[in-house]
Coordinates of C-alpha atoms and ligand atoms in Angstrom, one line a residue:
Chain J
M1153 CA 48.0 127.2 76.0
S1154 CA 48.7 123.4 76.6
N1155 CA 49.9 122.3 73.1
S1156 CA 52.5 124.5 73.6
Q1157 CA 54.0 122.1 76.5
T1158 CA 57.2 120.2 75.2
I1159 CA 58.7 117.6 77.8
P1160 CA 61.9 120.5 78.4
A1161 CA 58.5 122.7 79.0
S1162 CA 60.3 125.2 81.7
A1163 CA 57.9 125.9 84.8
S1164 CA 57.1 129.6 82.9
P1165 CA 55.2 128.1 80.0
T1166 CA 55.2 130.4 77.1
A1167 CA 52.9 131.8 74.4
S1168 CA 55.9 131.6 72.0
S1169 CA 53.9 128.7 69.7
A1170 CA 51.0 130.5 69.3
T1171 CA 52.9 134.1 68.7
T1172 CA 54.7 133.0 66.0
G1173 CA 51.8 131.2 65.0
H1174 CA 53.0 127.2 63.6
L1175 CA 52.1 124.3 65.3
A1176 CA 54.5 121.9 64.8
F1177 CA 54.1 118.2 65.2
A1178 CA 56.0 117.3 68.6
P1179 CA 56.0 113.6 69.3
A1180 CA 56.6 114.6 72.8
V1181 CA 53.6 116.1 73.5
F1182 CA 52.1 112.9 71.2
W1183 CA 53.2 110.6 74.2
Q1184 CA 52.0 113.1 76.7
W1185 CA 48.9 113.2 75.8
L1186 CA 48.2 109.4 74.7
A1187 CA 49.2 108.3 78.3
G1188 CA 45.9 109.0 79.6
P1189 CA 44.0 107.8 77.4
V1190 CA 45.7 104.1 76.9
W1191 CA 44.1 104.2 80.7
L1192 CA 40.9 105.4 79.7
L1193 CA 40.9 102.4 77.5
A1194 CA 42.3 99.7 80.0
A1195 CA 39.4 101.3 82.6
L1196 CA 36.8 100.7 79.3
V1197 CA 38.2 97.2 78.6
T1198 CA 37.3 96.0 82.0
W1199 CA 34.1 97.4 82.7
K1200 CA 32.7 96.7 79.7
L1201 CA 34.3 93.2 78.5
P1202 CA 32.8 89.9 81.1
D1203 CA 35.4 88.6 83.1
R1204 CA 36.4 84.6 82.3
D1205 CA 35.3 83.7 85.9
D1206 CA 33.9 84.6 88.9
F1207 CA 37.0 87.6 90.8
P1208 CA 36.1 90.1 92.7
D1209 CA 36.4 93.9 92.2
T1210 CA 36.3 93.9 88.6
G1211 CA 34.3 97.0 88.6
Q1212 CA 36.7 98.3 91.6
F1213 CA 39.5 97.8 89.5
A1214 CA 37.9 99.9 86.1
F1215 CA 37.6 102.5 88.1
L1216 CA 40.7 102.5 89.5
L1217 CA 42.0 103.2 86.1
F1218 CA 39.3 105.1 85.2
A1219 CA 40.6 107.4 87.6
V1220 CA 44.5 106.9 86.9
G1221 CA 43.3 108.0 83.5
L1222 CA 41.9 111.6 84.4
C1223 CA 45.1 112.7 86.5
L1224 CA 47.3 111.4 84.0
L1225 CA 45.2 113.7 81.3
A1226 CA 45.1 116.3 84.1
L1227 CA 48.4 116.5 84.5
T1228 CA 49.1 116.7 80.7
A1229 CA 47.3 119.4 80.7
I1230 CA 49.3 121.5 83.8
G1231 CA 51.9 120.3 82.0
R1232 CA 53.5 117.8 84.7
L1233 CA 54.0 114.5 83.8
R1234 CA 57.1 115.7 80.8
E1235 CA 59.4 113.1 80.7
R1236 CA 56.7 110.6 83.1
A1237 CA 54.5 110.0 79.8
P1238 CA 56.5 107.4 78.5
W1239 CA 56.7 105.3 81.6
A1240 CA 52.7 105.9 82.4
L1241 CA 51.6 105.4 79.2
V1242 CA 53.8 101.4 78.8
L1243 CA 52.2 101.2 82.6
G1244 CA 48.5 101.5 81.2
L1245 CA 49.6 98.9 78.5
G1246 CA 51.4 96.8 80.4
L1247 CA 48.1 96.2 83.3
G1248 CA 45.8 96.2 80.6
A1249 CA 46.9 93.3 78.8
W1250 CA 47.4 91.8 81.9
E1251 CA 43.8 92.5 82.9
V1252 CA 42.9 91.0 78.6
M1253 CA 44.8 88.5 79.4
Q1254 CA 44.4 86.6 82.7
A1255 CA 40.9 88.1 83.7
K1256 CA 39.1 88.0 80.1
F1257 CA 40.7 84.9 78.5
L1258 CA 42.4 82.8 81.2
L1259 CA 45.7 82.4 79.4
L1260 CA 48.3 81.9 82.0
P1261 CA 47.7 79.0 85.0
R1262 CA 46.0 79.8 88.1
P1263 CA 46.3 80.0 91.0
F1264 CA 50.0 81.1 90.6
F1265 CA 49.4 84.1 87.9
G1266 CA 46.1 86.3 89.1
T1267 CA 44.8 88.3 87.9
P1268 CA 44.4 92.5 88.9
Q1269 CA 41.5 92.7 90.7
D1270 CA 43.1 89.6 93.2
L1271 CA 45.3 91.3 93.9
L1272 CA 43.2 95.1 94.1
D1273 CA 41.3 92.4 96.0
V1274 CA 44.0 91.8 98.5
F1275 CA 44.9 95.6 99.1
L1276 CA 41.5 96.1 99.6
T1277 CA 40.3 93.5 101.9
D1278 CA 43.9 93.0 103.8
W1279 CA 45.0 95.8 104.1
K1280 CA 44.6 96.3 107.7
R1281 CA 47.1 93.2 107.8
L1282 CA 49.7 94.5 105.2
G1283 CA 49.9 97.5 106.7
D1284 CA 50.7 96.2 110.7
S1285 CA 53.1 93.6 108.8
L1286 CA 54.8 96.6 107.6
L1287 CA 54.8 98.9 110.4
H1288 CA 56.2 95.5 112.4
S1289 CA 59.1 95.0 110.0
L1290 CA 59.7 98.8 109.4
L1291 CA 59.9 98.7 113.8
L1292 CA 62.6 95.9 113.7
L1293 CA 64.3 96.9 110.9
V1294 CA 64.5 100.6 112.0
I1295 CA 65.6 100.0 115.4
G1296 CA 68.1 97.6 114.4
Y1297 CA 69.4 99.2 112.1
V1298 CA 70.1 102.2 113.3
S1299 CA 71.5 101.6 116.3
G1300 CA 73.5 98.8 114.2
S1301 CA 74.8 101.8 112.2
V1302 CA 75.8 103.7 115.6
L1303 CA 77.5 101.3 117.3
G1304 CA 79.3 101.0 114.2
I1305 CA 80.6 104.2 113.3
I1306 CA 81.2 104.7 117.1
T1307 CA 83.3 101.9 116.9
G1308 CA 85.0 101.8 113.8
V1309 CA 85.8 105.7 115.4
A1310 CA 87.5 103.9 118.2
L1311 CA 90.0 101.6 116.0
G1312 CA 90.3 104.8 113.7
R1313 CA 92.1 106.0 116.7
S1314 CA 92.8 104.7 119.7
H1315 CA 96.2 101.6 120.0
H1316 CA 94.0 99.6 122.7
I1317 CA 90.2 99.3 121.3
R1318 CA 92.9 98.7 118.0
Y1319 CA 94.5 95.6 119.9
W1320 CA 91.6 94.5 121.5
V1321 CA 88.1 94.9 119.6
R1322 CA 90.5 94.2 116.0
P1323 CA 90.7 90.2 116.5
I1324 CA 87.4 90.1 118.1
M1325 CA 86.3 92.1 114.2
R1326 CA 88.1 89.5 112.5
L1327 CA 86.5 86.6 113.7
I1328 CA 82.7 87.5 114.0
G1329 CA 83.3 90.1 110.9
P1330 CA 83.5 87.4 107.7
L1331 CA 80.9 85.5 109.5
P1332 CA 77.5 85.7 107.5
P1333 CA 74.8 87.6 110.8
V1334 CA 72.4 84.2 108.8
A1335 CA 74.3 81.8 110.6
L1336 CA 74.1 82.9 114.0
L1337 CA 70.2 83.0 113.8
P1338 CA 70.1 79.7 115.3
L1339 CA 72.4 80.8 118.1
T1340 CA 70.5 84.4 118.5
F1341 CA 66.8 82.5 118.9
V1342 CA 68.5 80.6 121.7
I1343 CA 70.3 83.0 123.4
F1344 CA 67.5 85.4 124.0
P1345 CA 64.3 85.8 125.6
S1346 CA 62.3 87.2 122.9
T1347 CA 62.5 86.1 119.3
R1348 CA 62.5 90.0 118.5
L1349 CA 65.0 90.9 119.9
A1350 CA 67.0 88.5 119.0
G1351 CA 66.3 90.1 115.4
E1352 CA 67.3 93.5 116.3
V1353 CA 70.5 92.2 118.0
L1354 CA 71.0 90.3 114.5
M1355 CA 70.3 93.7 112.1
A1356 CA 71.8 95.6 114.1
L1357 CA 75.4 93.0 113.5
A1358 CA 75.1 93.0 110.0
A1359 CA 74.8 96.3 110.2
G1360 CA 77.0 97.7 111.9
F1361 CA 80.1 95.6 111.0
P1362 CA 80.5 96.8 107.5
V1363 CA 79.4 100.5 109.4
A1364 CA 82.4 99.7 111.7
V1365 CA 85.3 99.0 109.0
L1366 CA 84.5 101.1 106.7
T1367 CA 84.4 104.1 109.6
W1368 CA 87.7 102.6 110.5
S1369 CA 89.1 102.2 107.0
G1370 CA 87.4 106.2 106.7
V1371 CA 89.6 107.4 109.7
S1372 CA 93.1 105.9 109.4
A1373 CA 92.8 107.5 105.8
V1374 CA 92.1 111.0 107.5
D1375 CA 95.2 113.4 105.9
H1376 CA 97.5 114.0 108.8
A1377 CA 97.7 117.3 108.1
Y1378 CA 93.8 118.4 109.1
Y1379 CA 94.9 117.4 112.5
D1380 CA 98.3 119.5 112.3
V1381 CA 96.8 122.4 111.4
A1382 CA 93.5 121.9 113.9
R1383 CA 96.1 121.8 116.9
T1384 CA 98.2 124.8 116.0
M1385 CA 94.5 126.3 116.8
G1386 CA 94.5 124.9 119.3
A1387 CA 92.3 122.2 119.2
G1388 CA 91.1 119.1 121.4
D1389 CA 90.7 115.8 121.2
R1390 CA 87.3 115.8 121.2
F1391 CA 87.5 118.8 117.8
L1392 CA 89.4 116.3 116.7
V1393 CA 87.4 113.5 116.6
L1394 CA 84.4 114.9 116.4
R1395 CA 84.9 118.0 113.4
V1396 CA 87.5 116.4 111.7
A1397 CA 87.8 111.9 111.5
L1398 CA 83.8 112.0 111.4
P1399 CA 83.5 114.8 108.2
A1400 CA 86.6 113.5 107.0
A1401 CA 85.2 109.8 107.2
T1402 CA 82.0 111.0 106.4
P1403 CA 81.7 110.0 102.2
Q1404 CA 83.7 106.5 103.4
I1405 CA 80.7 106.2 106.0
F1406 CA 78.0 106.1 104.1
V1407 CA 80.1 103.7 101.9
G1408 CA 79.1 101.5 105.2
L1409 CA 75.6 102.6 105.7
F1410 CA 74.4 102.0 102.2
M1411 CA 75.9 97.6 102.7
G1412 CA 75.2 97.6 106.2
L1413 CA 71.7 98.8 105.3
G1414 CA 70.7 96.3 102.0
A1415 CA 72.6 93.3 104.8
S1416 CA 69.8 94.2 107.2
F1417 CA 66.9 94.0 104.7
A1418 CA 68.2 90.5 103.7
M1419 CA 68.7 89.9 107.5
L1420 CA 64.7 91.4 107.9
V1421 CA 63.5 88.3 105.4
V1422 CA 65.2 85.8 106.7
A1423 CA 64.7 86.0 110.2
E1424 CA 60.9 86.9 109.9
M1425 CA 60.6 84.1 107.9
L1426 CA 62.8 81.5 110.3
G1427 CA 61.8 83.1 113.6
V1428 CA 59.8 86.3 114.4
K1429 CA 55.9 86.0 114.5
S1430 CA 55.1 89.2 112.3
G1431 CA 56.0 91.4 109.7
L1432 CA 56.3 91.3 105.7
G1433 CA 58.3 87.8 105.3
F1434 CA 56.3 86.6 107.8
Y1435 CA 53.1 87.7 106.1
M1436 CA 54.7 86.1 102.6
Q1437 CA 55.2 82.8 104.3
W1438 CA 52.2 82.3 105.5
A1439 CA 50.7 83.2 102.4
Q1440 CA 52.1 81.0 100.3
G1441 CA 52.1 78.1 103.2
W1442 CA 47.9 78.5 102.1
A1443 CA 48.8 79.5 98.2
A1444 CA 47.5 82.3 98.7
Y1445 CA 49.5 84.0 96.1
P1446 CA 47.9 87.2 95.2
N1447 CA 48.3 88.2 99.3
M1448 CA 51.9 87.2 98.3
Y1449 CA 52.5 89.2 95.5
A1450 CA 50.8 92.0 97.4
A1451 CA 53.7 91.4 100.6
L1452 CA 56.7 91.4 98.1
I1453 CA 55.2 94.8 96.7
V1454 CA 54.7 96.2 99.9
M1455 CA 58.3 95.3 101.1
S1456 CA 59.5 96.3 98.0
L1457 CA 58.5 99.5 98.1
M1458 CA 59.6 100.1 102.2
C1459 CA 63.1 99.2 100.7
T1460 CA 63.2 101.4 97.8
T1461 CA 61.9 104.2 100.2
L1462 CA 64.6 103.8 102.8
M1463 CA 67.3 103.5 100.4
T1464 CA 66.1 106.8 98.8
L1465 CA 66.0 108.3 102.5
L1466 CA 69.8 107.1 102.6
F1467 CA 70.8 108.8 99.8
K1468 CA 69.4 111.9 100.1
L1469 CA 70.9 112.0 103.8
R1470 CA 73.4 110.7 101.9
D1471 CA 73.9 114.1 99.3
H1472 CA 73.0 116.1 102.1
C1473 CA 76.2 115.3 104.5
L1474 CA 78.0 115.3 101.3
K1475 CA 77.2 118.4 99.5
W1476 CA 80.3 119.2 99.5
Q1477 CA 81.5 116.9 97.5
K1478 CA 81.9 117.5 93.5
N1479 CA 79.5 114.9 92.9
G1480 CA 77.9 111.4 93.6
L1481 CA 75.7 108.7 91.9
K1482 CA 72.3 109.1 91.7
W1483 CA 69.7 107.2 91.9
Chain B
M403 CA 91.3 140.3 115.0
V404 CA 92.4 141.4 110.9
T405 CA 90.5 144.7 111.1
S406 CA 90.7 145.5 114.3
S407 CA 95.0 145.7 113.7
Q408 CA 95.5 145.9 117.1
P409 CA 98.7 144.7 117.6
V410 CA 99.3 142.0 119.1
P411 CA 102.5 141.2 121.5
P412 CA 105.0 139.9 119.4
L413 CA 107.1 137.0 119.9
G414 CA 110.5 136.2 120.8
L415 CA 112.1 133.0 120.0
T416 CA 115.4 131.1 120.9
L417 CA 116.1 128.4 119.4
S418 CA 119.7 127.0 120.4
H419 CA 121.3 123.9 119.1
L420 CA 118.5 122.2 117.9
S421 CA 118.9 118.8 115.7
H422 CA 116.6 115.9 114.3
S423 CA 115.8 113.1 112.1
Y424 CA 113.1 110.8 110.6
E425 CA 112.9 107.6 111.1
M426 CA 113.5 105.9 107.6
P427 CA 113.5 102.2 107.2
S428 CA 117.4 102.4 105.4
G429 CA 117.9 104.6 109.4
A430 CA 117.6 107.6 110.7
R431 CA 117.6 110.8 108.2
S432 CA 119.4 113.7 109.4
V433 CA 117.1 116.7 109.1
L434 CA 118.6 119.9 110.8
D435 CA 121.9 119.8 112.2
D436 CA 122.8 122.3 114.9
V437 CA 121.1 124.8 114.4
S438 CA 120.9 128.0 116.5
L439 CA 118.4 131.3 116.1
D440 CA 117.8 134.1 118.5
V441 CA 115.0 136.0 116.9
E442 CA 113.5 139.0 118.5
P443 CA 110.2 140.1 118.7
G444 CA 108.9 141.7 116.0
E445 CA 111.0 140.7 113.5
F446 CA 110.6 139.0 109.6
I447 CA 112.8 136.5 109.3
A448 CA 113.2 135.0 105.3
L449 CA 114.3 130.8 105.4
I450 CA 115.9 130.3 102.4
G451 CA 116.9 127.3 101.5
P452 CA 117.9 124.5 98.7
S453 CA 114.3 121.8 98.9
G454 CA 114.2 118.9 101.1
C455 CA 117.0 120.8 103.2
G456 CA 114.3 120.9 106.3
K457 CA 113.4 124.2 106.5
S458 CA 109.2 122.7 106.6
T459 CA 110.6 120.7 109.4
L460 CA 112.3 123.3 111.1
L461 CA 108.9 125.5 111.5
R462 CA 106.9 122.0 112.7
L463 CA 109.4 121.8 116.2
V464 CA 108.5 125.6 116.2
A465 CA 105.1 125.2 116.0
G466 CA 104.9 122.7 118.3
L467 CA 103.8 119.8 116.3
E468 CA 107.4 117.8 116.5
T469 CA 109.9 117.6 118.9
P470 CA 113.7 118.5 118.3
D471 CA 115.7 114.8 118.9
T472 CA 118.6 116.9 120.7
G473 CA 118.6 120.8 121.4
T474 CA 116.0 123.5 123.1
L475 CA 113.1 126.0 121.6
L476 CA 112.1 128.8 123.5
A477 CA 109.2 130.9 123.3
D478 CA 109.6 134.2 124.9
G479 CA 111.7 132.0 127.7
A480 CA 109.6 129.0 127.8
S481 CA 110.0 125.7 126.8
I482 CA 107.7 124.9 123.3
T483 CA 106.4 122.3 124.4
G484 CA 102.8 121.9 121.8
P485 CA 101.1 123.6 119.5
D486 CA 99.4 126.5 121.2
P487 CA 97.4 129.6 118.8
S488 CA 99.9 131.8 119.8
R489 CA 102.0 130.5 116.7
I490 CA 100.1 129.9 114.1
I491 CA 101.7 127.6 111.0
M492 CA 100.4 128.5 107.6
F493 CA 101.2 125.0 105.6
Q494 CA 103.3 125.0 102.5
D495 CA 99.8 123.0 101.2
P496 CA 97.0 124.8 101.8
T497 CA 94.6 122.0 103.5
L498 CA 91.6 123.6 103.7
Y499 CA 88.9 121.2 105.1
P500 CA 86.8 120.0 102.0
W501 CA 83.6 119.8 103.9
R502 CA 84.0 123.3 105.2
T503 CA 83.2 126.3 102.9
V504 CA 85.3 129.3 102.3
H505 CA 83.9 131.1 105.0
S506 CA 84.0 128.4 107.7
N507 CA 87.2 127.3 107.2
I508 CA 88.6 130.3 108.0
S509 CA 86.5 130.6 111.0
L510 CA 88.3 127.5 112.0
G511 CA 90.5 128.6 115.0
L512 CA 87.1 130.8 116.4
D513 CA 85.7 127.5 116.4
I514 CA 87.8 125.7 118.1
R515 CA 88.2 128.0 120.8
G516 CA 83.8 128.4 120.9
E517 CA 84.6 132.4 119.8
K518 CA 82.1 133.3 117.9
N519 CA 83.3 137.2 115.7
P520 CA 81.1 136.9 112.5
E521 CA 83.8 140.9 111.5
A522 CA 86.8 139.5 111.5
V523 CA 85.7 136.9 109.2
A524 CA 84.6 139.2 107.0
A525 CA 87.2 141.0 107.4
A526 CA 90.4 138.1 106.7
I527 CA 87.9 137.5 103.8
R528 CA 88.2 141.1 101.9
L529 CA 91.6 140.8 103.0
V530 CA 92.6 138.3 100.8
G531 CA 90.0 139.3 98.3
L532 CA 87.6 136.1 97.9
E533 CA 84.6 137.9 98.8
E534 CA 82.6 136.7 96.1
F535 CA 83.7 133.0 97.2
S536 CA 82.7 133.0 101.1
R537 CA 80.2 130.5 99.9
A538 CA 82.2 128.8 98.1
W539 CA 83.1 124.5 98.4
P540 CA 87.3 124.7 98.6
H541 CA 87.3 122.9 96.2
Q542 CA 86.0 125.3 93.4
L543 CA 88.7 126.7 94.5
S544 CA 91.7 127.2 92.2
G545 CA 95.1 126.6 93.8
G546 CA 96.1 130.4 94.6
M547 CA 92.4 130.9 96.2
A548 CA 93.2 128.0 98.1
Q549 CA 96.1 129.3 99.7
R550 CA 94.5 132.8 100.2
V551 CA 91.8 131.4 101.7
A552 CA 94.9 129.4 103.8
L553 CA 96.3 132.6 104.3
A554 CA 93.1 134.5 106.2
R555 CA 92.4 130.9 108.1
A556 CA 96.0 132.1 109.7
L557 CA 95.4 135.7 110.5
I558 CA 91.9 135.0 111.7
N559 CA 93.8 133.6 115.2
S560 CA 96.2 137.4 115.7
P561 CA 99.2 135.2 116.0
R562 CA 101.6 136.4 118.0
M563 CA 104.0 134.4 115.4
L564 CA 103.2 133.3 112.2
L565 CA 104.9 130.9 110.6
L566 CA 104.2 131.2 107.1
D567 CA 105.7 127.7 104.5
E568 CA 106.4 129.4 101.7
P569 CA 103.0 131.9 101.8
L570 CA 102.7 132.8 98.5
G571 CA 104.3 130.0 96.1
K572 CA 101.0 129.1 94.5
L573 CA 100.3 132.2 93.2
D574 CA 100.6 134.6 89.9
S575 CA 102.8 136.4 89.9
L576 CA 100.6 139.7 90.1
T577 CA 98.5 138.5 93.0
R578 CA 101.9 138.1 94.2
L579 CA 102.8 141.0 94.6
A580 CA 99.5 142.2 95.8
M581 CA 100.1 139.8 98.3
Q582 CA 103.3 140.4 99.6
T583 CA 102.1 144.2 100.2
K584 CA 99.7 143.5 102.2
L585 CA 101.7 140.9 104.1
Y586 CA 103.8 143.4 104.5
R587 CA 101.7 146.1 105.5
L588 CA 100.0 143.7 108.0
W589 CA 102.9 142.5 109.6
K590 CA 104.1 146.2 110.4
S591 CA 100.0 147.3 111.9
Q592 CA 100.0 143.6 113.6
G593 CA 103.9 143.7 115.0
F594 CA 103.5 139.6 114.9
T595 CA 107.0 138.3 114.9
A596 CA 107.4 136.2 110.8
L597 CA 109.1 133.3 110.1
M598 CA 108.5 132.9 106.4
V599 CA 110.4 130.2 104.0
T600 CA 109.7 131.3 100.9
H601 CA 112.3 130.2 97.7
D602 CA 112.4 133.4 96.5
V603 CA 115.4 135.4 97.5
E604 CA 113.9 138.8 95.5
E605 CA 110.7 138.1 97.7
A606 CA 112.8 137.6 101.1
L607 CA 115.0 140.5 100.3
L608 CA 111.8 143.0 99.8
L609 CA 109.8 141.6 103.1
A610 CA 112.3 140.4 105.7
S611 CA 114.5 142.0 108.6
R612 CA 116.4 139.3 108.2
V613 CA 117.3 136.2 105.9
I614 CA 119.0 133.4 106.9
V615 CA 120.2 131.0 104.1
F616 CA 120.6 127.3 105.0
S617 CA 122.8 124.4 103.5
P618 CA 121.2 121.3 101.6
R619 CA 120.3 119.3 104.3
P620 CA 120.6 118.0 106.7
A621 CA 120.4 121.9 107.4
R622 CA 122.7 124.5 108.7
I623 CA 122.9 127.4 109.0
L624 CA 124.9 129.2 106.3
A625 CA 124.2 132.6 106.6
D626 CA 122.4 135.0 108.0
I627 CA 121.8 138.2 106.7
H628 CA 120.2 141.8 108.2
V629 CA 118.9 143.9 105.5
D630 CA 119.2 147.0 107.3
W631 CA 118.0 149.5 104.5
P632 CA 115.4 151.5 104.9
E633 CA 111.6 150.5 103.5
P634 CA 109.5 151.0 101.2
R635 CA 112.3 149.3 99.2
H636 CA 112.3 147.7 96.1
R637 CA 113.7 145.2 93.2
E638 CA 115.4 147.4 91.5
D639 CA 117.5 149.0 94.3
P640 CA 121.5 148.1 93.7
R641 CA 121.7 147.1 97.3
L642 CA 119.1 144.1 96.6
Q643 CA 120.5 143.0 93.9
S644 CA 124.2 142.8 94.7
L645 CA 122.5 140.8 97.6
R646 CA 120.5 138.8 96.0
A647 CA 123.1 137.3 93.4
H648 CA 125.4 137.1 97.4
I649 CA 122.7 134.4 98.0
L650 CA 122.6 132.9 95.1
E651 CA 125.3 132.5 94.8
Q652 CA 125.6 130.7 98.3
L653 CA 122.3 128.3 97.5
E654 CA 124.5 127.1 94.8
T655 CA 128.2 126.3 96.3
G656 CA 126.5 124.9 99.5
I657 CA 128.7 126.1 101.5
S658 CA 130.5 129.7 103.0
P659 CA 131.2 131.3 105.8
L660 CA 128.9 133.6 108.2
A661 CA 128.3 136.5 106.4
T662 CA 126.2 139.5 107.1
A663 CA 125.7 142.6 104.6
Ligands
ATP2241 N1 107.4 112.7 108.4 C1 108.9 112.5 107.9 N2 109.0 111.1 107.4 C2 110.0 110.6 106.9 N3 110.9 111.9 106.8 C3 110.9 113.3 106.1 C4 109.0 113.7 106.9 N4 109.2 114.5 106.6 C5 110.1 115.7 106.0 N5 110.8 114.1 106.4 C6 112.4 114.3 105.2 O1 113.2 115.6 105.6 C7 113.6 116.5 104.6 C8 113.8 117.4 104.4 O2 112.0 117.8 104.6 P1 110.7 119.6 104.7 O3 109.9 119.2 104.0 O4 111.6 120.1 105.8 O5 111.6 120.6 103.8 P2 111.9 121.5 103.0 O6 113.3 122.2 102.7 O7 110.7 122.1 103.5 O8 111.8 121.3 101.3 P3 110.5 121.8 100.3 O9 111.4 123.5 100.0 O10 110.5 120.9 98.6 O11 109.1 122.2 100.9 C9 113.1 115.7 103.5 O12 115.3 115.0 103.0 C10 112.0 114.8 103.3 O13 112.5 113.8 102.9
MG2242 MG1 108.8 122.7 102.8

């Protein structure tokens, strides 16, 4: 039945092509069946062609390529590869080409350009330290970002709703808001007892400012008629803030949350490279100091996976909170 | 509660010498000028006047959303100092909350007061004929549907006085007729006092027991017309037609001695 699978194949594969009895050449199907074999071929080349130097883990890398190739074939067979096929194919080609160029013929200067197995070796031998760094980064980031965002939302709502708070807080916001949080790095490292705490404060500041400003602007822009509707039905301040102002400002708040997340990513790397003695930024700094380039690449990959995952989670949260909106950017 | 059709004790209203103005950069803009009006509990009053004369402002004052510059407002003898769920206003724009479904927009008043009454919500939805749309978001509704949601949202509060600002303005003529009938029956069965702003003289004469005609801004009362012939009323009724012509003439000239038909 598998040759009846086409790219937009629905969840219920029908036997239509079998019953009509003609098997037309479908390029989509062809591409899908090519992805797996490309990886298998890359595995074969890695395994059979001799390495140019004494590289680690060639066998493991070949096995990895082989395993992925089999998985892709299986996915094609059950019709789940679909529009991912071209990407799978190109990735296989790319890894194969990299392997041949560097491990088999050594065309690019070392050590800046490693081989795929060098990179794989880092993950296989140093995964503990990488994982530990990831955990530390994640903790620093999440604690700083979440507390900054919560404080930002509270500040923004207060600014949008109260004259008194506006009077006192606005000048402070205007003074320190536009300052890049990085500029406060030396100061915070002096003020706070631990570099970790200093990093968290900086992260919270980096996230909190855009969140506060956009929440404020969102709350000030709430249509006054929304308040009138609730007030005639007996709503008090609590309801007006939590159930009218906040939901009405949610689209703006999310813009702030996205900006804040980007700012905290930047802040995270800087803080870890300049003070905090743990985390992926620290790991990268260390790897570069020892000219351990594969380690640096590995940390870079882990960091980018972390950032994109967090970004995706935030998009998911936004889609959930703003499902009442007509449309939004797809991540 | 819409279904239970338990009549509520209607609210009487006394407005005396109300004047109101809005602050504008160019100075105060006078909107109401010495408006005095006595509304008996359970009356259905239609307010008619040229666009921009101050009808919505009057409703906002009665709702307690604004305080007049001078004059007093009494609801059942007690001074109106702020909004109260016994006086529910249905605004000219539906102003539905876009983050709430039709269903939870309608249950807003219950949520605010921490009440639970799924049957009442269902009944209100049925009343305005939006059963199929109870899970829809406001942006998926037409203008007329949104207005019907706003009506249901107002009715769920079992108001003792209902302030309607052109409630049927955005409906097509057929739905409009049906909603007029529904509104009328509702008023009959629930017994609330109704103040309805409308641009449609015929609608006013079909539904209301009294029609108040306002002058152009600042609004003064030009005429206070008791429509006292019995129901059911028909739009072809010659009495209605002649009164309609009379009111339209008053609106056109904008000046007229107080008249009672
Ligand atoms: N918040 C406000 N600030 C300043 N001026 C206002 C405000 N609200 C209303 N006005 C002015 O008061 C006047 C009366 O407004 P209102 O909304 O009461 O008119 P209306 O009789 O309801 O008109 P329509 O029939 O067109 O709805 C208008 O001239 C309007 O410009
Ligand atoms: Mg109006």
